[in-house]
XYZ file of C-alpha atoms in Angstrom:
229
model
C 0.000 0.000 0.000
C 1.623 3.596 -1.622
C 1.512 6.629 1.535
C -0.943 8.484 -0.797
C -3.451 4.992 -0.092
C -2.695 4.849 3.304
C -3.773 8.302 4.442
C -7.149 7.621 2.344
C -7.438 4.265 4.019
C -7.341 5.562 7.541
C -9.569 8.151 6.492
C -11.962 5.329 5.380
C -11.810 3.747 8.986
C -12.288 6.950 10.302
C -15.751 7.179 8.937
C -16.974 3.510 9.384
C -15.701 3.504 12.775
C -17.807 6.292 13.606
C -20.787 4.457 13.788
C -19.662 1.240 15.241
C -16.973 2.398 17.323
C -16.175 5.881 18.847
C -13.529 5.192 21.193
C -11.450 3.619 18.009
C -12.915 6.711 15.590
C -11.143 8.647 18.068
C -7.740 6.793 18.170
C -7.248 6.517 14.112
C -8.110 10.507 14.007
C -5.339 11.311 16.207
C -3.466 9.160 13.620
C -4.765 10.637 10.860
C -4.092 14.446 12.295
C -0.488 13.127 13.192
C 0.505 12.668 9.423
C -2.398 14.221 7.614
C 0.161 17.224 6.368
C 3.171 14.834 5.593
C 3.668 14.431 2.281
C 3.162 11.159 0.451
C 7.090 11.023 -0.882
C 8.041 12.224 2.904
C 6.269 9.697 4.750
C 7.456 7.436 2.168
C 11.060 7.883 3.611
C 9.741 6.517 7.412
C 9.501 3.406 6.922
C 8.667 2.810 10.901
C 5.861 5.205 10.737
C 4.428 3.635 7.649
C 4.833 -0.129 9.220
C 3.212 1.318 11.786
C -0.007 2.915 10.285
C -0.472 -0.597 8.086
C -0.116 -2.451 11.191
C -3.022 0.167 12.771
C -4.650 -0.106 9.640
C -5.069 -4.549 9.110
C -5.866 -4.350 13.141
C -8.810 -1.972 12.548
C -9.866 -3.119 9.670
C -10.069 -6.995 11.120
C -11.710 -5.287 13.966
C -14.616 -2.923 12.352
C -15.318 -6.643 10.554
C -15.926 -8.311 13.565
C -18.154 -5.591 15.206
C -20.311 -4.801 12.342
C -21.542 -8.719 12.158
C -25.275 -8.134 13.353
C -25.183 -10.248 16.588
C -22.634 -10.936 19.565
C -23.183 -14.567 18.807
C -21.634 -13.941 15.364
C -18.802 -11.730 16.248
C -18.218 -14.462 19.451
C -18.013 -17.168 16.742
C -15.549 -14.681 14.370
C -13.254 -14.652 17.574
C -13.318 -18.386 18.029
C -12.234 -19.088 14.278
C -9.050 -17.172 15.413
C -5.679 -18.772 16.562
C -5.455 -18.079 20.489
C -2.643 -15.296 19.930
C -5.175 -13.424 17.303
C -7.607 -13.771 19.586
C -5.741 -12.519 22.391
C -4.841 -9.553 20.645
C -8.095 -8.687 18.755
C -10.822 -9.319 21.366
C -8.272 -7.853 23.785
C -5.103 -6.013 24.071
C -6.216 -3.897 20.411
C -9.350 -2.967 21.997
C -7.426 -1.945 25.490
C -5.428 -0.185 23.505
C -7.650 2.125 21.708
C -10.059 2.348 24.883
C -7.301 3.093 27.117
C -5.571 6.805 27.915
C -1.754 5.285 26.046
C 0.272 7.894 28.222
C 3.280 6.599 26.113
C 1.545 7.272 23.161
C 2.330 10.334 22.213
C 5.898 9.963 23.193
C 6.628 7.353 20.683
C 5.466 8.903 18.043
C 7.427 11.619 18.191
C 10.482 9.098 18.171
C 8.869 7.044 15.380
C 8.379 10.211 13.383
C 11.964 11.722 13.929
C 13.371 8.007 12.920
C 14.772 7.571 16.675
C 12.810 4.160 17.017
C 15.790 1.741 18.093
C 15.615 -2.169 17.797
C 18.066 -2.776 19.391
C 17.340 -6.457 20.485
C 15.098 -6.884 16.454
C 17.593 -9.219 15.275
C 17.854 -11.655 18.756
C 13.811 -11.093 19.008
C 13.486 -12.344 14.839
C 15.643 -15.750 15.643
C 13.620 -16.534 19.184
C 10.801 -15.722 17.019
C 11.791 -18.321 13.951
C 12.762 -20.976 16.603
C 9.177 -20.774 18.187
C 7.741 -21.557 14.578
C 10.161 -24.040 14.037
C 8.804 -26.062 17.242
C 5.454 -25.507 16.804
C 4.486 -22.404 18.593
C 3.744 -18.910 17.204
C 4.368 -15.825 17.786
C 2.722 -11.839 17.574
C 4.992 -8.998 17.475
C 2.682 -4.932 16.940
C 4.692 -1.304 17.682
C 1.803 -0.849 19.875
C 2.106 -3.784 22.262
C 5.975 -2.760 22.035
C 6.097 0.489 22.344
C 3.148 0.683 24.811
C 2.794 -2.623 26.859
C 6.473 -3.405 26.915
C 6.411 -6.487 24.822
C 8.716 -7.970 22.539
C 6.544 -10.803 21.497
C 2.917 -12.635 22.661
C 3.983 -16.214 22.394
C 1.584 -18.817 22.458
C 1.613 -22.947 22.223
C -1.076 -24.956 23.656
C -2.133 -22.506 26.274
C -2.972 -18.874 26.614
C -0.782 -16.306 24.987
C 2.307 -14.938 26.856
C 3.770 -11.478 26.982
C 7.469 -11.084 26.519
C 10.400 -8.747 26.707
C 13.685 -9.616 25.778
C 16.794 -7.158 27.168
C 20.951 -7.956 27.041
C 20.785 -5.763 29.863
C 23.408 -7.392 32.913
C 21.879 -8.865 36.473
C 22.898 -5.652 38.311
C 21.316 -2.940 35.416
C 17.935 -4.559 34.673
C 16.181 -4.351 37.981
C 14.996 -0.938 37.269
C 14.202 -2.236 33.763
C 12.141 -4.961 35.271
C 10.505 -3.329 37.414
C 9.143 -0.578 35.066
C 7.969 -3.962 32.445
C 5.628 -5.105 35.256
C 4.079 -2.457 36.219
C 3.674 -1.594 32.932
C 1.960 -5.048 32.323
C -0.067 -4.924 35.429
C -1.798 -1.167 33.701
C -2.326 -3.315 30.808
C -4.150 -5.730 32.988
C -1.697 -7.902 31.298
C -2.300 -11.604 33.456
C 1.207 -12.942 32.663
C 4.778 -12.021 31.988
C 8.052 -13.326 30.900
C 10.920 -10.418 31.373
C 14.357 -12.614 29.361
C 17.780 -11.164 30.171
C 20.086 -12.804 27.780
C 24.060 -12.916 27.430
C 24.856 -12.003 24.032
C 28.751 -14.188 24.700
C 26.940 -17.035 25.378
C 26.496 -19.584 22.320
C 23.206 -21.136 23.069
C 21.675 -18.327 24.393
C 18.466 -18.374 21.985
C 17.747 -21.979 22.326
C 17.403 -20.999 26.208
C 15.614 -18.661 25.986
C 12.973 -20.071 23.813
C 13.157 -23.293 26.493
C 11.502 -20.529 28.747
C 9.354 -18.764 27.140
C 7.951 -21.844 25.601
C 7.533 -24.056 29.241
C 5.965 -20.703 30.607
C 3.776 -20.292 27.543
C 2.382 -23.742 28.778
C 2.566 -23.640 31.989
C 3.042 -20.392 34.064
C -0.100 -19.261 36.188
C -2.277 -15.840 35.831
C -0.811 -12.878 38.164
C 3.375 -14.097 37.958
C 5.165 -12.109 36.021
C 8.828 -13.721 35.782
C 12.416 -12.592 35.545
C 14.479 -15.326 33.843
C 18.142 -14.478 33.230
């Protein structure tokens, strides 16, 4: 999808979402006036804003489907077609999201839009991500549950979806880190949490780490919220 297409889709969602769902109307205009006067060829050049808006745009989209099905038996049943991590985030942590006051909202915008948005764990978080697959879980990765709810990935194999951050932060520096990532996930009303320190010097690290987060996917309980380094 070209910028020029983007800005007229969100305007589109604008105006169907207006009559199924204010609080989300509301959301995708302060989208819309955030880039409304950036020029196609200029937003063109930012590519995290524009991953962004077409991630905003295929979660609203998916979303305004669901709600406009005539009965809550039908959009119920829409949910259930839905892998466990869709699920989770469509009938839950997208519609927080939008419903919510996002006090971090505005500040990572401003860092998307200047081109300050800094992966640095993207390429560590892409292999625990292709290992998951590769044993039979998956895996949901949105700038909003990043940038907003602290997570690196929702991970998911035969139980309910699990929220993760991933730092190479030492023992003695990512207390304060930690800290911060649950209460962030307790605002979120976020019911569990893995928080993954990892040793970048240390060969197997990724196979570890998915060990974890794929045991806890299974098998932590609602309200822990666990440090694993």
């Amino acid at each position: 999808m070209q910028a020029k297409e983007i800005k007229e889709k969100l305007k589109s969602l604008i105006e169907q979402a207006s009559s199924i769902d204010q609080n989300l109307a509301r959301r995708l205009d302060e989208i819309n006036r955030w880039v409304k006067n950036i020029k196609p060829g200029s937003l063109t050049a930012k590519p995290f804003v524009v991953a962004f808006l077409l991630e905003v745009i295929t979660d609203s989209t998916i979303w305004l489907i669901i709600k406009s099905l005539p009965s809550e038996e039908e959009q119920k049943a829409k949910f259930e077609q839905m892998t466990p991590i869709e699920r989770y985030w469509y009938a839950y942590l997208f519609p927080r999201w939008f419903n919510a006051s996002d006090s971090k909202f505005y500040i990572w915008k401003q860092k998307l839009m200047a081109g300050e948005f800094n992966q640095l764990d993207d390429d560590i978080i892409k292999l625990i991500a292709q290992d998951i697959v590769s044993r039979e879980g998956s895996f949901w990765q949105r700038y909003i549950a990043d940038l907003s709810m602290a997570t690196d990935l929702i991970v998911s194999r035969n139980n309910e979806p699990l929220c993760i951050q991933v730092t190479s932060l030492s023992e003695e520096f990512n207390y304060q880190k930690y800290q911060a990532w649950q209460n962030t996930l307790r605002s979120w009303e976020i019911e569990r949490g893995l928080f993954l320190s990892y040793n970048p010097k240390d060969a197997d690290f990724v196979n570890q780490l998915v060990n974890v987060a794929l045991y806890n996917s299974d098998y932590l309980s609602g309200g822990k919220y666990l440090k694993f380094s």
